[in-house]
Short mmCIF file of C-alpha atoms and ligand atoms in Angstrom, two decimals:
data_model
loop_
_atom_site.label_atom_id
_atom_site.label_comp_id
_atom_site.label_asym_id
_atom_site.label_seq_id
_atom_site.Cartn_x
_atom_site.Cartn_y
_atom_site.Cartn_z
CA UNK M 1 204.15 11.84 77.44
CA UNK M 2 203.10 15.76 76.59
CA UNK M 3 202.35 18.01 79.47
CA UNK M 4 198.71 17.33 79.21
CA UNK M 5 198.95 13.77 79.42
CA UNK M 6 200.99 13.58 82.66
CA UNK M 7 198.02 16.16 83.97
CA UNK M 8 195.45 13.57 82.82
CA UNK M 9 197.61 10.74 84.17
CA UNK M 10 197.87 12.64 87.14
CA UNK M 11 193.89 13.78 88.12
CA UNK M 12 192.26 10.93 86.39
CA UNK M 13 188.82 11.85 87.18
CA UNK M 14 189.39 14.91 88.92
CA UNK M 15 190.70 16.30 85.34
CA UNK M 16 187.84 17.38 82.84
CA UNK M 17 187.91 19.27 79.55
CA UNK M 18 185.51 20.97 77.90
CA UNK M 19 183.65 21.19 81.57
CA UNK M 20 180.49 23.28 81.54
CA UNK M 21 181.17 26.07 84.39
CA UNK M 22 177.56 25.91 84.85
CA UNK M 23 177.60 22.60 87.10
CA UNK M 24 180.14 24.42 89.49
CA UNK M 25 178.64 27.97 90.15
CA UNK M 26 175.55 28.33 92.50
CA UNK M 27 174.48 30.90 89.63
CA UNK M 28 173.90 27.88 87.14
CA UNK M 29 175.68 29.87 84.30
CA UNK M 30 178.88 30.02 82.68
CA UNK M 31 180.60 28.15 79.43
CA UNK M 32 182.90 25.51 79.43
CA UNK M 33 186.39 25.60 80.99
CA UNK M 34 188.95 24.41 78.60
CA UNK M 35 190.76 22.42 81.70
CA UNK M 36 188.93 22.13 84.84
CA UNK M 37 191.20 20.41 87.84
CA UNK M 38 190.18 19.61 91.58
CA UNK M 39 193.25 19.71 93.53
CA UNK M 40 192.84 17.29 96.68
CA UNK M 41 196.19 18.27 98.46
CA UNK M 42 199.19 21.07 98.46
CA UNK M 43 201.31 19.27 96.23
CA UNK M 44 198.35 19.17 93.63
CA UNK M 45 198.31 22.65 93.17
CA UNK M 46 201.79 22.76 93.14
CA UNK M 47 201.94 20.65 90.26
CA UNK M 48 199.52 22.34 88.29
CA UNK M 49 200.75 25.51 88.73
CA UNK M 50 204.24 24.20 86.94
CA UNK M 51 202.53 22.28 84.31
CA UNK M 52 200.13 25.62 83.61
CA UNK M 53 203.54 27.48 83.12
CA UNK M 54 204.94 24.98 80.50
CA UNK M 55 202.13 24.64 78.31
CA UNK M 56 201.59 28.68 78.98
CA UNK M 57 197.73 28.41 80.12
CA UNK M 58 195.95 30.88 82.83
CA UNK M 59 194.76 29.30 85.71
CA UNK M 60 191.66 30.50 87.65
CA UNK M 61 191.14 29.82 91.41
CA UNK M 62 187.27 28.73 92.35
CA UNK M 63 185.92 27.21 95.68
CA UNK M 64 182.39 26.67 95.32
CA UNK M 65 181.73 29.30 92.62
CA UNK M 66 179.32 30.85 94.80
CA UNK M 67 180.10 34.55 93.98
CA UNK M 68 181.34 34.34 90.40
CA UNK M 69 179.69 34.73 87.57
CA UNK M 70 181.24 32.97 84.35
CA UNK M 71 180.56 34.45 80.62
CA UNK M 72 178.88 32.05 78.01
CA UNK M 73 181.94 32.13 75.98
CA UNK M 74 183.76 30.09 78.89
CA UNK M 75 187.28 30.38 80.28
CA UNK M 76 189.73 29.51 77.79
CA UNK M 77 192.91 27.92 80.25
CA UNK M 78 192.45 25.85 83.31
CA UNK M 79 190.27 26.50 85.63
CA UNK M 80 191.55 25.09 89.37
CA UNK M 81 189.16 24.31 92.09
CA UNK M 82 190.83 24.10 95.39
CA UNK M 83 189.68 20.87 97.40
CA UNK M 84 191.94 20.72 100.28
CA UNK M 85 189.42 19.67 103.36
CA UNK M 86 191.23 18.93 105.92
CA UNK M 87 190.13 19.94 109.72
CA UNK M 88 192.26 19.99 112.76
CA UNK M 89 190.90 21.01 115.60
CA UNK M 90 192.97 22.16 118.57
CA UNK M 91 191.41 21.60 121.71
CA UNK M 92 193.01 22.51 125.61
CA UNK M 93 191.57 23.64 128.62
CA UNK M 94 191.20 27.21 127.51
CA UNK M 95 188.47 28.93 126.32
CA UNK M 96 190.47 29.56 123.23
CA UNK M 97 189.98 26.92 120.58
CA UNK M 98 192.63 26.75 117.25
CA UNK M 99 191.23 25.36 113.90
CA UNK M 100 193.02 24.90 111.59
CA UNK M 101 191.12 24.48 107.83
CA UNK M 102 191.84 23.44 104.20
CA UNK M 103 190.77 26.12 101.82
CA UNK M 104 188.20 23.87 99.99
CA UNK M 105 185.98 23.07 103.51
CA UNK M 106 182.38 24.57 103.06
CA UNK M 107 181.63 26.83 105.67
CA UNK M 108 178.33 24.62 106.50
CA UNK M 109 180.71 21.47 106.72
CA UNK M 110 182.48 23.28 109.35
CA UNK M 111 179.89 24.75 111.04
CA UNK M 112 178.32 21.40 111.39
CA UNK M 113 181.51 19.78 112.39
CA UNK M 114 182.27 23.07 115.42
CA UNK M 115 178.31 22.38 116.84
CA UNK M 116 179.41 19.03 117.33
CA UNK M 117 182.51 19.69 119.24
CA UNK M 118 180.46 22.85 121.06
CA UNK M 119 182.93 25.58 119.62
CA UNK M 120 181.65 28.91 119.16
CA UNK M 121 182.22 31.86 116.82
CA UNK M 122 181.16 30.28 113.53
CA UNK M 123 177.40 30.41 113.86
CA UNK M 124 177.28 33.63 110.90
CA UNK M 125 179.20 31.78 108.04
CA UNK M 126 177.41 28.64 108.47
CA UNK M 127 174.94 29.74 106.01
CA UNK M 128 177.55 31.30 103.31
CA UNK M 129 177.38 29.02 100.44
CA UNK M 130 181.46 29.34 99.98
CA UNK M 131 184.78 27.90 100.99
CA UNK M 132 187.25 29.15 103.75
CA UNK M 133 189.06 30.08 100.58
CA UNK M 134 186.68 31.99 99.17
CA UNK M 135 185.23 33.40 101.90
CA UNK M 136 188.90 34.27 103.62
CA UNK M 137 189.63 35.93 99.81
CA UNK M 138 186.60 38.21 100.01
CA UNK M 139 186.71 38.58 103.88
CA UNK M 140 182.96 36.95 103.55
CA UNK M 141 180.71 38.87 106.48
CA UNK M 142 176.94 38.13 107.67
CA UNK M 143 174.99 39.21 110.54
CA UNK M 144 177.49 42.18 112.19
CA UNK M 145 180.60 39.47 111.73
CA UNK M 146 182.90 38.83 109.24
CA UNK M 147 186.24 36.43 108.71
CA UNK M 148 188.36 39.40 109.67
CA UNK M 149 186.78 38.31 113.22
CA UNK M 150 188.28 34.57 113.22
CA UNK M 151 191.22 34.47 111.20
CA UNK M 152 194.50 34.20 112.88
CA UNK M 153 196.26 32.99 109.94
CA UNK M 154 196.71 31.95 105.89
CA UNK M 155 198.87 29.70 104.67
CA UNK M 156 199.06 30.83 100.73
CA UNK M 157 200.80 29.16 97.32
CA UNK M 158 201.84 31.84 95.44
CA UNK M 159 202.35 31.89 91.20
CA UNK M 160 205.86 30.20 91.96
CA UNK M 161 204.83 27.58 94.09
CA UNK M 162 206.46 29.12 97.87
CA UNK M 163 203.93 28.74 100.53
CA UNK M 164 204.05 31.39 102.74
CA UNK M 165 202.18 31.67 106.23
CA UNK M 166 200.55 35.21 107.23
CA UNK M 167 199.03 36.86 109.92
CA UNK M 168 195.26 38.48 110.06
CA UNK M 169 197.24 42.30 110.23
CA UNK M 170 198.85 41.45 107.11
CA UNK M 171 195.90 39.74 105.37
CA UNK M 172 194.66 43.46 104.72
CA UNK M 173 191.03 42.67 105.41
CA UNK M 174 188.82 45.12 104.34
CA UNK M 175 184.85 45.34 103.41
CA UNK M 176 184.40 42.02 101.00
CA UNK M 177 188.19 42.41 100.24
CA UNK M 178 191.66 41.23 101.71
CA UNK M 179 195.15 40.79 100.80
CA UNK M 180 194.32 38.00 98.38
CA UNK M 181 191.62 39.56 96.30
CA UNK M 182 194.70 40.89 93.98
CA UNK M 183 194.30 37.31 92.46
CA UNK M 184 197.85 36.38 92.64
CA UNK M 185 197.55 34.24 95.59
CA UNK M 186 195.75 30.47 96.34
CA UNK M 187 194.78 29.93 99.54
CA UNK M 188 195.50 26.51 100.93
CA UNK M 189 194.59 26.85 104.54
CA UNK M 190 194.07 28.99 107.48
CA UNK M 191 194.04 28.96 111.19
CA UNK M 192 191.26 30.16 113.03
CA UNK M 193 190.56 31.15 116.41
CA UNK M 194 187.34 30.37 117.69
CA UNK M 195 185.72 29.56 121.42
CA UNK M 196 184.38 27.07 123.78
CA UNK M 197 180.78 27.19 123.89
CA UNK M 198 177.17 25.53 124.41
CA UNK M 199 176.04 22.76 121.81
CA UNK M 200 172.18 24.17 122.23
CA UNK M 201 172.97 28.17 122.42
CA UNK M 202 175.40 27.51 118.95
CA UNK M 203 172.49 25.09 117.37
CA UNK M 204 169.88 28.15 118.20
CA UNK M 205 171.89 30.77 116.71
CA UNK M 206 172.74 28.66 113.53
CA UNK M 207 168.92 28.00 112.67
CA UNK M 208 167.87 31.24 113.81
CA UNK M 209 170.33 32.94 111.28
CA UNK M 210 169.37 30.16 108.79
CA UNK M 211 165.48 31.34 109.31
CA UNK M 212 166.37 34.52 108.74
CA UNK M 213 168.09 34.05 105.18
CA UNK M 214 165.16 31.73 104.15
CA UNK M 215 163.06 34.66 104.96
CA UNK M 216 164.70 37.51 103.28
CA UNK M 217 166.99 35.73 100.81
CA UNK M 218 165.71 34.10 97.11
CA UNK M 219 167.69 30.67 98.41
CA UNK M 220 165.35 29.22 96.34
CA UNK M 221 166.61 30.54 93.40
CA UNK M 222 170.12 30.00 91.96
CA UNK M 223 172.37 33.10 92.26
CA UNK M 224 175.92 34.33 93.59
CA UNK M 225 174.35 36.06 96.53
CA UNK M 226 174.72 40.34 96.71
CA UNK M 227 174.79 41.57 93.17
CA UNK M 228 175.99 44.51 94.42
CA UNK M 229 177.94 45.76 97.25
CA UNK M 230 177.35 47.85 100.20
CA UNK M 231 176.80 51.41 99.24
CA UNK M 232 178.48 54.40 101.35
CA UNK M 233 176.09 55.97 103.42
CA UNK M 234 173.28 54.05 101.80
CA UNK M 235 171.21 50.64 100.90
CA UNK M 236 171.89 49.02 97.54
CA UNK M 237 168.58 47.14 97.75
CA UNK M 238 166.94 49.74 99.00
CA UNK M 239 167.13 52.28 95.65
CA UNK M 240 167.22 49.40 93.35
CA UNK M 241 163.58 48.82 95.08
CA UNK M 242 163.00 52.37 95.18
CA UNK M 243 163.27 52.47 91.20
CA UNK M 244 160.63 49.85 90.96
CA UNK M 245 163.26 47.51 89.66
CA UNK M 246 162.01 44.27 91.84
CA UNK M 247 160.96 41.41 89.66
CA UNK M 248 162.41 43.35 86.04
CA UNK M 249 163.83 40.72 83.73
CA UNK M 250 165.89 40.44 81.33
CA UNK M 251 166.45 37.05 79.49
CA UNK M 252 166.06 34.38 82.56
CA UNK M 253 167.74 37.20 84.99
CA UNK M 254 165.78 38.75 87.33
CA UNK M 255 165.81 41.44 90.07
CA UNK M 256 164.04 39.25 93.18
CA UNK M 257 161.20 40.10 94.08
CA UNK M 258 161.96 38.71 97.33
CA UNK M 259 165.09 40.96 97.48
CA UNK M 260 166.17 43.70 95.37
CA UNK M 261 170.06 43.13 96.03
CA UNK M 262 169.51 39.63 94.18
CA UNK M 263 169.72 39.00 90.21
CA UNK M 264 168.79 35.52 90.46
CA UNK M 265 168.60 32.82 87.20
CA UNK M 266 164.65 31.94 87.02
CA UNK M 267 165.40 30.04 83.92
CA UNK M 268 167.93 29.13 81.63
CA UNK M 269 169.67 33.03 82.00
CA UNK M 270 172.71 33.19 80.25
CA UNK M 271 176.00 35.84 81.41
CA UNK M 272 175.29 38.16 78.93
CA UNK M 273 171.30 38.07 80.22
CA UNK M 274 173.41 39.07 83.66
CA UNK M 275 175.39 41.35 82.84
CA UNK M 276 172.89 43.01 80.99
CA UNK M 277 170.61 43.24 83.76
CA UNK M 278 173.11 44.76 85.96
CA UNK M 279 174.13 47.49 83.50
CA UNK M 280 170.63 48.39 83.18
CA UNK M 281 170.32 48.61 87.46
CA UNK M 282 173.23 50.41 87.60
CA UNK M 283 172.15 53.05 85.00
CA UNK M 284 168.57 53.52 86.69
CA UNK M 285 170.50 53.97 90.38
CA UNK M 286 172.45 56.14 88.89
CA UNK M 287 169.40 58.48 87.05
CA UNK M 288 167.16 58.36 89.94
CA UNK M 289 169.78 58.90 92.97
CA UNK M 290 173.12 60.11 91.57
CA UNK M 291 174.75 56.87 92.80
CA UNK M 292 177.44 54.47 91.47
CA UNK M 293 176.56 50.79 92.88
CA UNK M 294 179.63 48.47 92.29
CA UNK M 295 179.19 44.23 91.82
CA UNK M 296 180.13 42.36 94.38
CA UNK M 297 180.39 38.88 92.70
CA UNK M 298 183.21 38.64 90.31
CA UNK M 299 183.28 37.84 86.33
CA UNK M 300 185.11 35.62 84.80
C1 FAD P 401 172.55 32.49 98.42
C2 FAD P 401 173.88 33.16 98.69
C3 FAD P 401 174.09 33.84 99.87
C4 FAD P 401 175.30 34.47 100.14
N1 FAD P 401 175.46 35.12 101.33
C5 FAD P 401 176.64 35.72 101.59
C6 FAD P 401 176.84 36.41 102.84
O1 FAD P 401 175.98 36.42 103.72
N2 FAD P 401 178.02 37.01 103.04
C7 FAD P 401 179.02 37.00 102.11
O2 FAD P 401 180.08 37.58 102.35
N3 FAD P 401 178.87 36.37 100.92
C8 FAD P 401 177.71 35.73 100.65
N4 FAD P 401 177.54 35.07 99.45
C9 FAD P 401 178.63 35.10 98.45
C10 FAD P 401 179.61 33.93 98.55
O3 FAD P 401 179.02 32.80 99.11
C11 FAD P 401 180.85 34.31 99.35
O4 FAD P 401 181.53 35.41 98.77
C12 FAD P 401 181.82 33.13 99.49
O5 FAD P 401 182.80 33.48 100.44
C13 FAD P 401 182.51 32.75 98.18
O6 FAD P 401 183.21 31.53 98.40
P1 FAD P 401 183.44 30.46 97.22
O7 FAD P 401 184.25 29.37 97.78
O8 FAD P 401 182.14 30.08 96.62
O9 FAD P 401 184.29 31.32 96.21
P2 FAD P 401 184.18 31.37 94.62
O10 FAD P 401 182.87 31.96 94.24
O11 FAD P 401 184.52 30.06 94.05
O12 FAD P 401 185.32 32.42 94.31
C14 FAD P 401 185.17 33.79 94.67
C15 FAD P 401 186.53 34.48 94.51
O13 FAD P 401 187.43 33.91 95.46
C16 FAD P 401 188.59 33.39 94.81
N5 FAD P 401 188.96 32.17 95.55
C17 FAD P 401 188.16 31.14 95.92
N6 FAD P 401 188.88 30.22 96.60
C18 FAD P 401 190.17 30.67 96.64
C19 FAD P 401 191.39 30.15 97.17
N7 FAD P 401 191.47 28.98 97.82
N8 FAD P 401 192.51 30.90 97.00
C20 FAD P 401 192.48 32.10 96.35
N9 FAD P 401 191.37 32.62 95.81
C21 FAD P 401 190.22 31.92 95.95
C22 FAD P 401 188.15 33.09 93.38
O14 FAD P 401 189.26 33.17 92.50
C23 FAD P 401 187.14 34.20 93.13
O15 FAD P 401 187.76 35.38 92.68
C24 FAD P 401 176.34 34.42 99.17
C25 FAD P 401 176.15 33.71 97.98
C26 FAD P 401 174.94 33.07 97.73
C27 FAD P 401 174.77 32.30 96.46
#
């Protein structure tokens, strides 16, 4: 049996070729991956990692492909989508509550699963369409709070296969980066630290926040949140408005015209419609105001 054979032997139907990216980025765009894997467990990613290295392929991390944006041509190599989902929840008599969390748990699975059990501390990523992976990888932040907050530690698979446990002071957390964004890293879990609290007063703040997003966000739209990041010492969506931008198109892209820090897909937009878009934001930004605005989702 050739290397890709024991893979397909292996995943069964967790192994696809030929896999249009589209069906696994909230954007709705993106060509085909040559391999696409869902690894279940540690020893899953393990294995592909070695197999990747014999038959000399790239392999590219996704959780829920919620901030990446793939390019029509698609990703020639394998493209591995981390699936671990286990929860363990640590419970004493202290206030203090330890979680620990496989990389490929949705933040609203485990913000549902907390509110059950009445812990607190969650309530802003419970409407972040990502993973603990990928939110932990891009320190993922909402509402004045961000993972940098939570995390007391990462348990990581490096290109070699060694798991390695951290701490949050070595994770390197930064605005919308971290240790891991480097990209030579998977995630396969992380502890987080996390509080007793009230069932109703958690259950308020989660739909408050989640009123709030339906009100200002284009959730109704497919897109991969922020186009752009934070700007120093001023509002991204602010001078992308202020340039009359809201609602330009190009393609099926479109600046919101709920809100200007959105590019969302309003039909059929392809990367290239993207990318295109953004270049042409970023050059207006930079006429009007003198300002460099950087993207915040990544391409692949
Ligand atoms: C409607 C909408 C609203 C959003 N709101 C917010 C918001 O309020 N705040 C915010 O911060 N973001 C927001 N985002 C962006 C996005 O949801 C977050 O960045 C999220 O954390 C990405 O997680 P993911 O699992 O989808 O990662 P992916 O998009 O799959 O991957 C993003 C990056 O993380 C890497 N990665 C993913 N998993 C792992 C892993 N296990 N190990 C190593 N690397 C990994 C990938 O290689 C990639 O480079 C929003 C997006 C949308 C569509």
């Amino acid at each position: 049996m050739n290397e890709i054979e024991e893979l397909k032997e292996m995943f069964k139907d967790n192994i696809k070729f030929n896999e249009p990216m589209r069906n696994h980025t909230t954007f709705k765009i993106g060509g085909p991956a040559e391999i696409f894997i869902q690894a279940k467990t540690e020893e899953e990613v393990k294995k592909v990692l070695e197999k990747s290295r014999k038959i000399k392929k790239n392999v590219f991390i996704i959780g829920n492909g919620s901030n990446i944006l793939v390019h029509d041509e698609g990703i020639n190599g394998i493209v591995l989508k981390i699936c671990i989902k286990e929860i363990e929840i640590e419970e004493n008599q202290d206030v203090d509550v330890t979680v620990k969390v496989g990389a490929g748990v949705k933040n609203a699975e485990l913000a549902q699963k907390l509110l059950k059990k009445g812990i607190k501390g969650f309530e802003f990523a419970s409407g972040v369409p990502g993973t603990i992976g990928g939110a932990i990888y891009m320190n993922a932040g909402a509402y004045g709070e961000e993972f940098k907050n939570i995390v007391q530690n990462v348990t990581y698979m490096n290109k070699e296969g060694k798991i390695h446990t951290i701490k949050n002071e070595d994770c390197k957390f930064g605005y919308r980066n971290s240790i891991f964004t480097s990209g030579n890293f998977i995630i396969l879990s992380a502890v987080l630290k996390l509080e007793r609290g009230n069932i109703v007063e958690i259950e308020k703040r989660m739909k408050e926040l989640a009123n709030l997003r339906k009100e200002k966000q284009p959730i109704e739209y497919p897109s991969a949140g922020s186009t752009f990041k934070r700007g120093d010492g001023f509002i991204t969506a602010k001078l992308i408005d202020d340039c009359g931008l809201k609602g330009y198109k190009i393609g099926g892209a479109q600046i919101s015209t709920k809100h200007a820090g959105f590019i969302v897909n309003v039909g059929n937009a392809t990367a290239k419609d993207v990318l295109d878009l953004v270049k042409y934001t970023q050059n207006k930004v930079y006429e009007k105001y003198g300002k460099n605005i950087a993207l915040e989702f990544k391409v692949i």
